[in-house]
Structure formats: C-alpha cells, structure tokens
Coordinates of C-alpha atoms in Angstrom, one line a residue:
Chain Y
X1 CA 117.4 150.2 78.3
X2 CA 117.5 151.6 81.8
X3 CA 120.7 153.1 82.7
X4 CA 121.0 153.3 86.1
X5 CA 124.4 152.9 87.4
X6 CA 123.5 149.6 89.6
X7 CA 122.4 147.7 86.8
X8 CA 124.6 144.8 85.5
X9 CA 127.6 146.6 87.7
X10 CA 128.0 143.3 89.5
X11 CA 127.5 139.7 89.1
X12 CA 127.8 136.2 91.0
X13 CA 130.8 134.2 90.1
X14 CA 130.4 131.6 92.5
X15 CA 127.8 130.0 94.5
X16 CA 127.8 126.6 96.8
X17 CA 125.0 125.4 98.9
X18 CA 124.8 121.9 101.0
X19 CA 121.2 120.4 102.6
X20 CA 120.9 116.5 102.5
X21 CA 117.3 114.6 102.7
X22 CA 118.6 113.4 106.6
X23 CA 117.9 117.7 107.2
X24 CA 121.6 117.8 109.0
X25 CA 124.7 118.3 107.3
X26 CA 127.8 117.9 109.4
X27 CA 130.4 120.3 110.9
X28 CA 130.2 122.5 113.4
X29 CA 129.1 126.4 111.9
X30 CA 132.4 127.7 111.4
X31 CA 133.3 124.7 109.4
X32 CA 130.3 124.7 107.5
X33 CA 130.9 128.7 106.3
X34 CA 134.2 127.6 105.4
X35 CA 133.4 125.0 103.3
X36 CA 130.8 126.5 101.4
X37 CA 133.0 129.8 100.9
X38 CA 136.2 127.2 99.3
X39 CA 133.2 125.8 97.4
X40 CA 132.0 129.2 96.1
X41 CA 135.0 130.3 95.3
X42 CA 136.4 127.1 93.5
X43 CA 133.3 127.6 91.5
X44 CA 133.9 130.8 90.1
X45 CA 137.6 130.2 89.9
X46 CA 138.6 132.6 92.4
X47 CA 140.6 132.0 95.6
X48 CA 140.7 133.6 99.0
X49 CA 143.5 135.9 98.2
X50 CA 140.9 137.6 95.8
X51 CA 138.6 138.6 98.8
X52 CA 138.3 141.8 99.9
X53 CA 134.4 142.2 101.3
X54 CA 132.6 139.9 103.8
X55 CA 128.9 139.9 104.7
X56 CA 127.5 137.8 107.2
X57 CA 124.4 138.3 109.5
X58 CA 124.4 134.9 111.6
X59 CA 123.8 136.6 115.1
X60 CA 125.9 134.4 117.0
X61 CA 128.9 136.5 119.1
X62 CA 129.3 140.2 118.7
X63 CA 130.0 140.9 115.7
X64 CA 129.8 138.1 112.8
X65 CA 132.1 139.6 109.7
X66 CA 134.9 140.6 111.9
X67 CA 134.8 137.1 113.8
X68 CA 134.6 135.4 110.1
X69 CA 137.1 137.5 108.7
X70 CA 139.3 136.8 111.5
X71 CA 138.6 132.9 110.9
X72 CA 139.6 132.9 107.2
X73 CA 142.8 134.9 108.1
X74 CA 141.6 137.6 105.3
X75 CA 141.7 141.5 105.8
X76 CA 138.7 143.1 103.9
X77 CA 137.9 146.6 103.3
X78 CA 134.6 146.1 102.9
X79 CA 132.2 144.5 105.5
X80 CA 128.1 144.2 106.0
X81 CA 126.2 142.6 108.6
X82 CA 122.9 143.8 107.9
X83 CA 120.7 141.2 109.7
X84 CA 116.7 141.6 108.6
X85 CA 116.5 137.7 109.2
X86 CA 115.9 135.6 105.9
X87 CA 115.8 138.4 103.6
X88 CA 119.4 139.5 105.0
X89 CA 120.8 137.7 102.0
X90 CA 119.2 139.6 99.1
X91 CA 120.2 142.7 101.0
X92 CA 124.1 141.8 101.3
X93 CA 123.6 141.2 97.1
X94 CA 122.1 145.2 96.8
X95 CA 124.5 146.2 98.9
X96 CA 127.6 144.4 97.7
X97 CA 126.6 144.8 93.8
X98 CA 126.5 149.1 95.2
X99 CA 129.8 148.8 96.9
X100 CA 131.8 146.8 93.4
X101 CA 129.6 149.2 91.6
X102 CA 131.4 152.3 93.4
X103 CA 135.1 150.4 93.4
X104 CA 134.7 149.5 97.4
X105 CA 134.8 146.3 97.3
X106 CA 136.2 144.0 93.8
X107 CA 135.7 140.5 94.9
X108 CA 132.6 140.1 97.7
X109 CA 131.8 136.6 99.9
X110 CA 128.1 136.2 101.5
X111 CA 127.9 133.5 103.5
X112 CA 125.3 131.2 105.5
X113 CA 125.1 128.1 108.1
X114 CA 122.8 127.3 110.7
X115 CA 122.5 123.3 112.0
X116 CA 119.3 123.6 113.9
X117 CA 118.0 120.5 113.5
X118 CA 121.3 119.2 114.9
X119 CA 121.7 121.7 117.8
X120 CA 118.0 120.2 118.6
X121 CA 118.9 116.3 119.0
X122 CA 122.0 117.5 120.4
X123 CA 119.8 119.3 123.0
X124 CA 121.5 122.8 122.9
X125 CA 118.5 124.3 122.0
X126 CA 116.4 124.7 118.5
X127 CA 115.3 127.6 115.8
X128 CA 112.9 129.6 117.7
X129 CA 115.1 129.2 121.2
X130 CA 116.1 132.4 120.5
X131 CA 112.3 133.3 120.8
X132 CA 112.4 132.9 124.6
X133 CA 115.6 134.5 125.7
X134 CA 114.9 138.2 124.6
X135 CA 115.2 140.8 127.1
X136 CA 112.7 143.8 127.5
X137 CA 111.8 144.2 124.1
X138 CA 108.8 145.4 123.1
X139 CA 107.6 141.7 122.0
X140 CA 108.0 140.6 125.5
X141 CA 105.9 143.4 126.7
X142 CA 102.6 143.7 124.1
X143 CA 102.7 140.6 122.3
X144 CA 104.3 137.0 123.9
X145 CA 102.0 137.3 126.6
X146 CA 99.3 136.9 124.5
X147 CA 100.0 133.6 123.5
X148 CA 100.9 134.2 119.5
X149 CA 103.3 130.8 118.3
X150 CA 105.8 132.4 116.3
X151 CA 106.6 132.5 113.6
X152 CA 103.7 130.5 112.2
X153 CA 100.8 132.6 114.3
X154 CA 102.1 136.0 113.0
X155 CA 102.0 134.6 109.5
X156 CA 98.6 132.4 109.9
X157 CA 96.9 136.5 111.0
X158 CA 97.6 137.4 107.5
X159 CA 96.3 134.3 105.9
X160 CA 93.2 135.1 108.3
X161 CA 92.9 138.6 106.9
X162 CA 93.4 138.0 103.6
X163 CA 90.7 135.2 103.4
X164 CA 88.3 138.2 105.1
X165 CA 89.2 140.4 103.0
X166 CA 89.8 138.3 99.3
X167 CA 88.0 135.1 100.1
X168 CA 91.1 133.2 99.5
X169 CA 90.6 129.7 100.9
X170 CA 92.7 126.9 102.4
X171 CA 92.5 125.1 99.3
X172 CA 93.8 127.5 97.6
X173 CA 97.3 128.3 100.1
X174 CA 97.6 124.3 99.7
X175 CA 98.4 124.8 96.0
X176 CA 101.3 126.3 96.7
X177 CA 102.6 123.8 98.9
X178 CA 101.6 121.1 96.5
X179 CA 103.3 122.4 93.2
X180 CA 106.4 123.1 95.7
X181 CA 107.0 119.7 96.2
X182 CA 106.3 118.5 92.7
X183 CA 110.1 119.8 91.8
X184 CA 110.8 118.6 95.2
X185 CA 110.1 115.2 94.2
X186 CA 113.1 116.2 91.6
X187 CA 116.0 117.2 94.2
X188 CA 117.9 114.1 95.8
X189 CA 118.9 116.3 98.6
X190 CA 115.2 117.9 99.5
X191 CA 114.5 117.0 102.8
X192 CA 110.4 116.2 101.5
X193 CA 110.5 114.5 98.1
X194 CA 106.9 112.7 97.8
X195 CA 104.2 114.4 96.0
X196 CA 101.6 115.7 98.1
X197 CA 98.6 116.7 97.3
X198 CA 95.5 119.5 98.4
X199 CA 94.5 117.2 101.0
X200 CA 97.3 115.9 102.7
X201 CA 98.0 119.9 103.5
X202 CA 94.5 120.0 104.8
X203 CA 94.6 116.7 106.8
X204 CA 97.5 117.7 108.2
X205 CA 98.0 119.0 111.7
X206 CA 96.7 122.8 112.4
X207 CA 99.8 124.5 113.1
X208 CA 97.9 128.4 113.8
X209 CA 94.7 128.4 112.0
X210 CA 93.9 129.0 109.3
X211 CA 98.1 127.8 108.5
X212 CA 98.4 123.5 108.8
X213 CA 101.6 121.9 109.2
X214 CA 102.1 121.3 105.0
X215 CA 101.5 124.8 104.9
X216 CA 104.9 125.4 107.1
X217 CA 108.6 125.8 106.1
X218 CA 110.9 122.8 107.3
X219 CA 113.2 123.1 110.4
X220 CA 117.0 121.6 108.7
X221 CA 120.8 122.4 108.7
X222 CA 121.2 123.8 105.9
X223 CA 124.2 126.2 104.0
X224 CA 125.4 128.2 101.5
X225 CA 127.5 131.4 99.7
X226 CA 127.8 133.2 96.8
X227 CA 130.4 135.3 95.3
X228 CA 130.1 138.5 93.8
X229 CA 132.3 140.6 91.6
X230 CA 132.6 143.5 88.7
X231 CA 130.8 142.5 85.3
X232 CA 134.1 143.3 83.8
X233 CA 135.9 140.9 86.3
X234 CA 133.0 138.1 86.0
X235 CA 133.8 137.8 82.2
X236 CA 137.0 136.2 83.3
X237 CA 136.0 133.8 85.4
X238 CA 135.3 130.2 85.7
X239 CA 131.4 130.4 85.1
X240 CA 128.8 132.2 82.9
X241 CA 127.9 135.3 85.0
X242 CA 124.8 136.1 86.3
X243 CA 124.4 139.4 86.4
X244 CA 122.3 141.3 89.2
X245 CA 119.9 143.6 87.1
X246 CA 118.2 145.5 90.2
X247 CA 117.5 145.3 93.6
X248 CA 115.6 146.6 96.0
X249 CA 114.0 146.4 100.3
X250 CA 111.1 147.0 101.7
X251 CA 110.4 146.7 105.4
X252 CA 107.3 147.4 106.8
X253 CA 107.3 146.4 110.8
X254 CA 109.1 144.5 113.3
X255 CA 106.2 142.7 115.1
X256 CA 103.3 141.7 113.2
X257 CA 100.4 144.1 115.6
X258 CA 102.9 146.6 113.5
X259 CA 101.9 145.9 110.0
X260 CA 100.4 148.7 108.5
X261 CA 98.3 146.4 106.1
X262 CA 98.2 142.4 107.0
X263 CA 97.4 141.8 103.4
X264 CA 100.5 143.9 101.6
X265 CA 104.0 143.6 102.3
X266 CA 107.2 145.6 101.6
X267 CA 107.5 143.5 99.1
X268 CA 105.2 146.1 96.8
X269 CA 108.1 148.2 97.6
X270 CA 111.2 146.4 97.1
X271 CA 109.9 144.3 93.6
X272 CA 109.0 148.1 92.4
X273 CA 112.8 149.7 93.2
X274 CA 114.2 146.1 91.7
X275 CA 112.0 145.8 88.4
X276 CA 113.1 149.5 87.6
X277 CA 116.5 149.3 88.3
X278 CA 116.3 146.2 85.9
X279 CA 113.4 147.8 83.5
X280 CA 111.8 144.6 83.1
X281 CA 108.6 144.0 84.9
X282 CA 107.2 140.7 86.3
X283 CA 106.2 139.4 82.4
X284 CA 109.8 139.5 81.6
X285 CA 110.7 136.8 84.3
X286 CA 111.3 133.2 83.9
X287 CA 112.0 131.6 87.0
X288 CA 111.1 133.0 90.6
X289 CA 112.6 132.0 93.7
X290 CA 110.1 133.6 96.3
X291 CA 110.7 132.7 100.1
X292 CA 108.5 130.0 101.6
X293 CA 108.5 130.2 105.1
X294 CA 104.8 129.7 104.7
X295 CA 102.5 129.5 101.9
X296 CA 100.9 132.5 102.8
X297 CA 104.4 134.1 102.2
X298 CA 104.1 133.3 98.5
X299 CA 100.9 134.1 98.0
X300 CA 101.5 138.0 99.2
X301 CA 105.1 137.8 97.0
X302 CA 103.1 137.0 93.7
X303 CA 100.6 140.2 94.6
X304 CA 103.2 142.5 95.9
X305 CA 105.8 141.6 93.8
X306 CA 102.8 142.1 90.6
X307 CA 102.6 138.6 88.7
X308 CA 98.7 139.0 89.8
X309 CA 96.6 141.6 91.1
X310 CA 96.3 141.9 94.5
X311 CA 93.9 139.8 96.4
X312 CA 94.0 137.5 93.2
X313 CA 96.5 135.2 94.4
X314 CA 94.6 132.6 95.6
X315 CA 93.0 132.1 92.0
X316 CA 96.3 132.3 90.5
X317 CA 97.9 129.9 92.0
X318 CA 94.8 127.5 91.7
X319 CA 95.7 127.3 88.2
X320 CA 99.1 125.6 88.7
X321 CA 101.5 127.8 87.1
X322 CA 104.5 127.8 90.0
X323 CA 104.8 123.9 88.8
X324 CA 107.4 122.4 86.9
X325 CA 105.9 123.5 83.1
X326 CA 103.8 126.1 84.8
X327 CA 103.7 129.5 83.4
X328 CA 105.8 130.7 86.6
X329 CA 108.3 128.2 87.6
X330 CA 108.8 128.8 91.1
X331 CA 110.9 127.4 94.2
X332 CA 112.4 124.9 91.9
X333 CA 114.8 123.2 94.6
X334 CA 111.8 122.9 96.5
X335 CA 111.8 125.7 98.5
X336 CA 111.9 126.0 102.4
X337 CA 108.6 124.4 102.2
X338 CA 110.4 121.0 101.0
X339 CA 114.2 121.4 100.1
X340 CA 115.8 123.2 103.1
X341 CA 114.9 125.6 106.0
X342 CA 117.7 126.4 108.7
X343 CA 116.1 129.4 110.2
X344 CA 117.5 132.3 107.5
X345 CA 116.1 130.6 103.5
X346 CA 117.1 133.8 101.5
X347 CA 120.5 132.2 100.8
X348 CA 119.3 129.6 98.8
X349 CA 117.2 131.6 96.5
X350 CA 119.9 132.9 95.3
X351 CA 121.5 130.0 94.7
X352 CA 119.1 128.0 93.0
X353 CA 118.5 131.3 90.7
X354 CA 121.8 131.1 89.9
X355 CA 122.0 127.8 88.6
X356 CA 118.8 128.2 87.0
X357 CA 120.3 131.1 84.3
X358 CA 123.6 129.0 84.3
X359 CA 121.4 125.6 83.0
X360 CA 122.6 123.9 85.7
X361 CA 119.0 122.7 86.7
X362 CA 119.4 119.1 85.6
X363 CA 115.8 117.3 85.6
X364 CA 114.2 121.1 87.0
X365 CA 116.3 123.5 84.5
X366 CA 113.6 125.7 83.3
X367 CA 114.2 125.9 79.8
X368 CA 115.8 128.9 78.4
X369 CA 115.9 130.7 81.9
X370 CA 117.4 134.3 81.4
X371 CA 115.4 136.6 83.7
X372 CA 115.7 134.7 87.4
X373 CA 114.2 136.9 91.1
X374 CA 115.4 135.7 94.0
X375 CA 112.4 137.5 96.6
X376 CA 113.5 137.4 100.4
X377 CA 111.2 137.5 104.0
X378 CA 112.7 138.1 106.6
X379 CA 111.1 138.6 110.4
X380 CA 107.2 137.9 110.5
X381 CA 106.3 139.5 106.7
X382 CA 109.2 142.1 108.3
X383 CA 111.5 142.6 106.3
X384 CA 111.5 141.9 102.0
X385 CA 114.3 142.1 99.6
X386 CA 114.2 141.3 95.5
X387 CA 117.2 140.9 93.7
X388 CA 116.6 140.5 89.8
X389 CA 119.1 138.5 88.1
X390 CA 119.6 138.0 84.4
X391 CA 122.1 135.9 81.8
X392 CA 124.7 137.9 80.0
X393 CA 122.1 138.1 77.4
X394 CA 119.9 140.2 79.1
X395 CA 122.3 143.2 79.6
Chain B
X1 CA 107.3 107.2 140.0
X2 CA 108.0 110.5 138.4
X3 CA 108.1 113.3 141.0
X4 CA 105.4 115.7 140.2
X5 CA 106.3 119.1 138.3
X6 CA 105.9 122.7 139.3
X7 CA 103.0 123.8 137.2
X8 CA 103.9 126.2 135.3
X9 CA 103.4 129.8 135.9
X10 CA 101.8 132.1 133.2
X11 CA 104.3 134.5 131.1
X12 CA 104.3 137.4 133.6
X13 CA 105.4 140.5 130.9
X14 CA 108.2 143.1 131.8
X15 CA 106.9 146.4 132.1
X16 CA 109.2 148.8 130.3
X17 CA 109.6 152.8 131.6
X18 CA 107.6 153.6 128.6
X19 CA 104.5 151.0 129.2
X20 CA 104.4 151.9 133.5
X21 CA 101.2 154.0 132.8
X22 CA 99.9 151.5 131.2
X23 CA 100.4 148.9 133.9
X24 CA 100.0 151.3 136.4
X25 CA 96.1 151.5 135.2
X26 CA 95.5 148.1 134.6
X27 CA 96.1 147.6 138.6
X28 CA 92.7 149.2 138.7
X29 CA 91.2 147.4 135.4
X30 CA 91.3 150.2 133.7
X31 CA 92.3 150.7 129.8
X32 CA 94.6 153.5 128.7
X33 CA 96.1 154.9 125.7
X34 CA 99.4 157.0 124.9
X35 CA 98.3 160.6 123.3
X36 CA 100.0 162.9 121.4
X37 CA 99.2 166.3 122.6
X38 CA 100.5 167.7 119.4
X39 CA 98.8 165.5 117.5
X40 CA 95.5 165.1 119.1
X41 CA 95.5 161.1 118.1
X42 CA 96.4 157.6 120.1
X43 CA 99.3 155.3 119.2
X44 CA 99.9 151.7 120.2
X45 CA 102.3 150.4 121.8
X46 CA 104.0 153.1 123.7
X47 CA 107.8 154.1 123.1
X48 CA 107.9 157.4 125.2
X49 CA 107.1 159.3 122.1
X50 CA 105.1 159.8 119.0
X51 CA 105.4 158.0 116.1
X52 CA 103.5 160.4 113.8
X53 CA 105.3 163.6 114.8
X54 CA 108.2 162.6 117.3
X55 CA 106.7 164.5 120.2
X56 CA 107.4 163.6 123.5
X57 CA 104.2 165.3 124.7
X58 CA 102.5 162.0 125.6
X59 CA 99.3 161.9 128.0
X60 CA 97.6 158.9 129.0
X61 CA 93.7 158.7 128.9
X62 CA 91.0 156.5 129.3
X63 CA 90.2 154.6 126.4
X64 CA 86.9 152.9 125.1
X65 CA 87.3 149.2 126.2
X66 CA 85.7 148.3 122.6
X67 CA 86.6 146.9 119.2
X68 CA 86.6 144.4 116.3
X69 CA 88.2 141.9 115.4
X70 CA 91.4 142.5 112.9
X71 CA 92.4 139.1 112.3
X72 CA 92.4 135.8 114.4
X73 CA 94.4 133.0 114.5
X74 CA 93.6 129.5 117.1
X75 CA 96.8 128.2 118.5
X76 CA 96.6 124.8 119.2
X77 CA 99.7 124.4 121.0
X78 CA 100.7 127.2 123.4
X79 CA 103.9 130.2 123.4
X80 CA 104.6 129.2 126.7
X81 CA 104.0 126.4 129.1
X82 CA 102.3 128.6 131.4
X83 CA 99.3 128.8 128.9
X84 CA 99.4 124.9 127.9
X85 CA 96.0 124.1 130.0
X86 CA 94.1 126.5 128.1
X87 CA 95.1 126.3 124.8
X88 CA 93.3 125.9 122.2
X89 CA 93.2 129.1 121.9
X90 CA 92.5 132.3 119.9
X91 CA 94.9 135.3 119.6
X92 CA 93.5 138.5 117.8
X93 CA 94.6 141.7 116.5
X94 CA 91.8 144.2 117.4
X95 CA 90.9 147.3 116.4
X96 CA 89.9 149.8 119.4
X97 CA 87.1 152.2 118.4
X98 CA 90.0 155.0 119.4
X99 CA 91.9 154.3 116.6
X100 CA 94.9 151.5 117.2
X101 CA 95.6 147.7 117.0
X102 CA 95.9 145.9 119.7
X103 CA 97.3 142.0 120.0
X104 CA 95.2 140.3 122.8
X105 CA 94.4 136.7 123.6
X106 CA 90.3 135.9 123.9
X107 CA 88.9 134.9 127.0
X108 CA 86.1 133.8 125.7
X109 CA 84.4 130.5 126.7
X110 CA 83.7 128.1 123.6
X111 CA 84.7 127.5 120.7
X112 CA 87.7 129.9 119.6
X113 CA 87.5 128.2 116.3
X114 CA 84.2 129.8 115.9
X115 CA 85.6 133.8 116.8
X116 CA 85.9 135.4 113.0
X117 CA 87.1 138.9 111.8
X118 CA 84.4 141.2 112.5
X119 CA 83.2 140.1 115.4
X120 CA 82.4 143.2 118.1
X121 CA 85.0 142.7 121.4
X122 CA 84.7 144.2 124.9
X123 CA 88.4 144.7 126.9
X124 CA 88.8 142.3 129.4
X125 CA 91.5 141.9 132.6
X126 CA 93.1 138.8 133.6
X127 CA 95.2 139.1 137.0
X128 CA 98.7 138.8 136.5
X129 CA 100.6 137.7 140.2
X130 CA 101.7 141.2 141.3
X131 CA 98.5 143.0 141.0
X132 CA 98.6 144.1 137.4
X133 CA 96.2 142.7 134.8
X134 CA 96.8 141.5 131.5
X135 CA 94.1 142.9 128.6
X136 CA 92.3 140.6 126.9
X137 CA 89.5 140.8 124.2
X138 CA 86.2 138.7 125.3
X139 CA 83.6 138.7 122.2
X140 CA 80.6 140.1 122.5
X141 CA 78.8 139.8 119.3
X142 CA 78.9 139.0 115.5

C-alpha cells in the first residue's frame, strides 16, 4: 500500500445534483447553488455552520467564492476558484482533499449551476455566448478568424488526426455514443433516454467533420455539489464515505493550434499522478466516469488514462465494454452526451461516482463498485483532471 | 416586407503589440515568422518572447509560404455570420516547412470534404478591409 500522505486523507460526505428530461431546472443561479449545497449537506448530515472552505469557478462577477460565501452568510478560511472549465471540479476535489489533508480546511463545499438552455429561450444569450465577447486574446487574433466552430471544431481536429494517424473510424466514435445512451435509457431525468444506435449518429447532422451531431454533448441547465471532509470526520457522518484515493492535472494548451500532440492529452499525465497516489492502476477500476463533451473525448481518456493502448481505442470500444454489463461501465447517468450538459460536466462525474461506490445506482448500480474515476476536460482537450475514488474497503 | 439586412462583414482580427510585424507584412502579402535569436528556431503565435528559452530577442523573417496538412475539419455552419456565404468550409492546422503550426481556413475551390491530412498547402492572402491580409492555406497537391 502506497503511503502517500493524500491518499484516503479526505472523502465526500455529501453530494446533490438536479437535471430533469425538459434540460431546465428552475431558479435563478444563485438559487440553484444554494439548493444543491442544503441538499449536499443534508446528505452527509452536516449543516452550514460546519463550512469552513468554498470552491467555485462559475465565471460570472469578479470573484465567484467570495460572492458565494458572502451569499450563504458563511466565513471560510479556505477558498479556491481555480477555473480550467469542466475539469475545474476534479481539481477543487485535489485541491480540497490537500488542504483537509494539511488541517486548512475541515469541512469543504464545491458547487455548480449554469441554466443555459434557459438563459437561451429567455434570450439573454446561450453556452458559447461567451465565445464572442472576448477581448484581444490570442484566440481572437490566430484562430476565430479562421472560421473553427468551437467547441466542436477543435475537438472534431483531433478526431481527424487520430483517424490519420490510428485509422479509427466514425463507426467506431459512434460506439461510444451508443453504449452512453443505453444507461441513459435508465435515468428518468436524462435529457436523451431512447436507444440509439451506430447509425442514427452517422445519419445525423455533421456538426465539424469528422464529429456528427450524436457525437456532441447536450446543451441543459444542469447542477450540482459535493462535500468534502477528513476520513476521520466522514466516519461520523450520515453516509458511507467515499474516499478520494489520488488525484491528479494535466494541462497541455489553451487553444487547440497549441496542442503539442492532437492525439494525447494531459490526461496521460493526470491519470499517471492519480493511479500512483491511489497504487491501483486502470485494472483495478470498476466504474469510470470520463467527460463526454464529445465522443472523441472518451476515446483519448480510455488511451491516456491506460485502459487500452494508445491509438487502440477505437477497437476497444467496438467491443462494447463502457455498456451497462460491459467490462468498463462508463458514464452510467448518461453522461454529457445524454444525461446533462450545462457548459462545465465535471461536477457530475463526481457525483454519479459517488453514488456508484455508495450502491445508490438503482437500475445502473454496477455491482460491487469499490474503485470509481471521475476523469475531467476542461477547455478544447485543455485542461484534464482524475480523481480516483474508492469505498472504505479499499483503504 | 422585411427590410433588408446589412450583410454581414467578415471577422476583422485585432492585431495585438506582439502580432504588428506580423500584420505589418501581410499588407504586402508577405509571410513572417517570430525568431529566437538565441535559439536559432521559429515559434507560432507570437507573445513578444520565446517560448523555448524566454528570450525577448525576437526577429521577424521571411518564411516559406509552404506546408501540410495537420488535421482538418469541414464546418458546415460558420464562427461568424460574416463567413455564412461561404461555408461549407475547411479549417486546417498546418504544418509550415519552418517548423510551426499554423490554424488557417482553405481557400480552395471544391470540395473541402475532399482536403485530407497530408495534403501539400501553399500560403495564401485574403484582404481584410484596412489593407491587411488574412493567411490562408490553398491546396496544392496530395
């Protein structure tokens, strides 16, 4: 056993999420954050008087922990607004489970809402707005006026270079969307719940070639929060604990000309710190959570991260094992691809992980889950972060 | 009857201190490259220094207007409404035969579904409304 001083220091107590089939949830953001951090908190017993660290990266005002902490009327000494986009979530987890680890911080709130499907019919503006209203930045300058859709054309120049270089095929990325929505087809709340399968995703609309519309993340509200504290505290609590086992980030590049190599992430980084932290390795998982932004996404998590080889993905995945009674159960609410996708997913990898090792699956509980990754994206292929999660069992 | 919109113009691209050389050329249709003089080597895109060695001994020279094809991707529905009446069309990362990557959007006439990594591209210019000129990557063999 491993003994670095990170491992099993920490563990989620509480978690909440809310996404409904409609794709909007009501409330206005600050409600929404509120409610899923009572929720949270109700579920691992805890109340706000116990908080005393915030981390938030929503990049609305000027600065999002001290407007939320001012909100909840709490006083932390411990704060984090790290903002890498989607994978901002996994990071608040490393950094949190480091801070209860060093006695910074005892009890630690993450917390996510974004409504863009609502701020759309409202007409204030969609995911992707933000896209448009940059400054001089050096996007603006050597890469919008080029003509790149983002973010499904940065992601769809990956797919094309790693069909060059692996012969992956389009059939192939369509897998993963297909075996997504099979435990879709399981969630009341997914937003997609019919089966689909390899060609729907070709018929459908190209979104950036060689990525089509079924090979794209949703645009929903969507929310959620954990709640972390000391293993010693967590055995207390209301729930089971889940204890984080390792973590790690990678980040390669901000804009996608940027990326060292199209075809590897930092993902090859940040499973590598995660998996030693934890000493497991990818055999010893049960359940993975991997960001779906786009299929493509997937397919370079289950290289980098090492369940296959890489450039072996696409055979992989043709085999079926991310479906429910696959080998590697993955994206078991349904993932961005079909459950929820408000802009930021990495919350709710974290959350379905979390249920997973508690058995709280229902109809997709992967039996006898006790190893869970939670894998985030954030940016264009930016920005990865792996938190490994285990049972009380696996300490 | 509906009144009749503006057409849109294209996406006209700041220029910042660090890119004027480079905009500065392009008036004259003319490719250049940010170099290290410490480290004898290209980078793309310029930041006013190196990001090998940190240097900010940058010269600009003339580069070789050639290249390959990276990766591609067809958009069927433009960035920006200023592009709408071309699109389809392909944006590609290209390699430049000094050494860096480039994003550019082909010019090429036909089929952009058809452009594939490998294929051999020549720099091209396309005038932007105050007298600069936007790269772009026409392909010129495969």
């Amino acid at each position: 056993m491993p003994d670095h001083p990170l491992r099993g220091a920490a563990a989620i107590v509480g978690v909440a999420d809310q996404a409904d089939a409609s794709g909007q949830i009501p409330g206005t953001v600050p409600q929404i954050e509120a409610r899923m951090i009572r929720e949270a908190l109700a579920d691992a017993g805890l109340t706000l008087a116990d908080v005393d660290g915030v981390a938030i990266n929503n990049p609305v005002g000027w600065a999002a922990s001290l407007e939320l902490a001012e909100r909840l009327g709490i006083t932390p000494r411990w704060t984090d607004t790290t903002q890498t986009g989607g994978s901002s979530f996994e990071i608040h987890v490393q950094h949190a489970a480091a801070a209860i680890a060093l006695g910074l911080a005892e009890v630690v709130v993450v917390v996510y809402a974004a409504t863009p499907r609502s701020d759309f019919k409202r007409g204030t503006g969609g995911w992707g707005s933000r896209a448009n209203t940059a400054g001089v930045t050096p996007n603006m300058e050597w890469e919008f006026p080029h003509g790149l859709r983002l973010p499904m054309g940065a992601y769809a120049l990956a797919a094309s270079r790693h069909m060059h270089e692996f012969g992956t095929t389009s059939e192939q990325l369509a897998e993963i969307a297909v075996q997504t929505r099979e435990w879709a087809t399981m969630n009341p709340r997914a937003r997609l719940q019919d089966p689909i399968t390899v060609d729907d995703v070709l018929a459908s609309p190209m979104e950036a070639s060689p990525l089509h519309k079924l090979d794209c993340c949703l645009v929903t509200d969507g929310a959620g929060a954990v709640v972390l504290t000391s293993m010693e505290r967590a055995r207390d609590l209301a729930r089971p604990p889940v204890a984080v086992l390792g973590a790690g980030v990678g980040h390669t590049h901000s804009m996608i000309s940027q990326m060292p190599d199209l075809t590897t992430t930092g993902g090859a980084i940040s499973g590598r710190d995660a998996f030693a932290i934890a000493g497991l390795g990818p055999t010893d998982v049960d359940v993975v959570e991997l960001y779906d932004s786009f299929t493509i996404t997937v397919l370079l998590a289950l290289e980098d991260l090492g369940f296959c080889p890489k450039g072996e993905g696409g055979p992989f995945v043709a085999d079926g094992p991310l479906r429910p009674g696959g080998a590697l159960p993955a994206n078991t609410n349904g993932g961005g691809l079909a459950y929820t996708h408000p802009g930021q997913y990495g919350m709710f990898l974290l959350v379905e992980a979390v249920r997973q090792l508690r058995g709280e699956g229902g109809p997709r509980q992967v039996p006898g889950a006790e190893v869970a990754v939670a894998h985030g994206s954030g940016g264009v292929l930016s920005a990865m972060a792996t938190v490994v999660l285990g049972t009380e069992a696996t300490l | 009857m509906a009144a009749e919109r503006p057409r849109p113009e294209r996406f006209s691209p700041p220029q910042s201190d660090a890119g004027a050389p480079f905009w500065e050329a392009s008036r004259d249709r003319r490719l250049t490259l940010p170099w290290c003089t410490d480290c004898d080597a290209p980078h793309w895109y310029p930041r006013g220094f190196c990001p090998t060695c940190l240097s900010d001994a940058i010269e600009w020279r003339d580069a070789e207007p050639e290249g390959t094809v990276h990766a591609v991707s067809v958009q069927p529905k433009p960035n920006h409404p200023g592009l709408a009446d071309r699109a389809p069309y392909a944006v590609v990362l290209v390699d430049l035969v000094d050494g860096v990557r480039m994003m550019l959007q082909c010019s090429s006439a036909g089929d952009p579904g058809a452009i594939a990594v490998g294929d051999a591209v020549r720099v091209g210019w396309e005038a932007l409304p105050d007298g600069r000129h936007l790269p772009t990557a026409e392909v010129t063999g495969r």
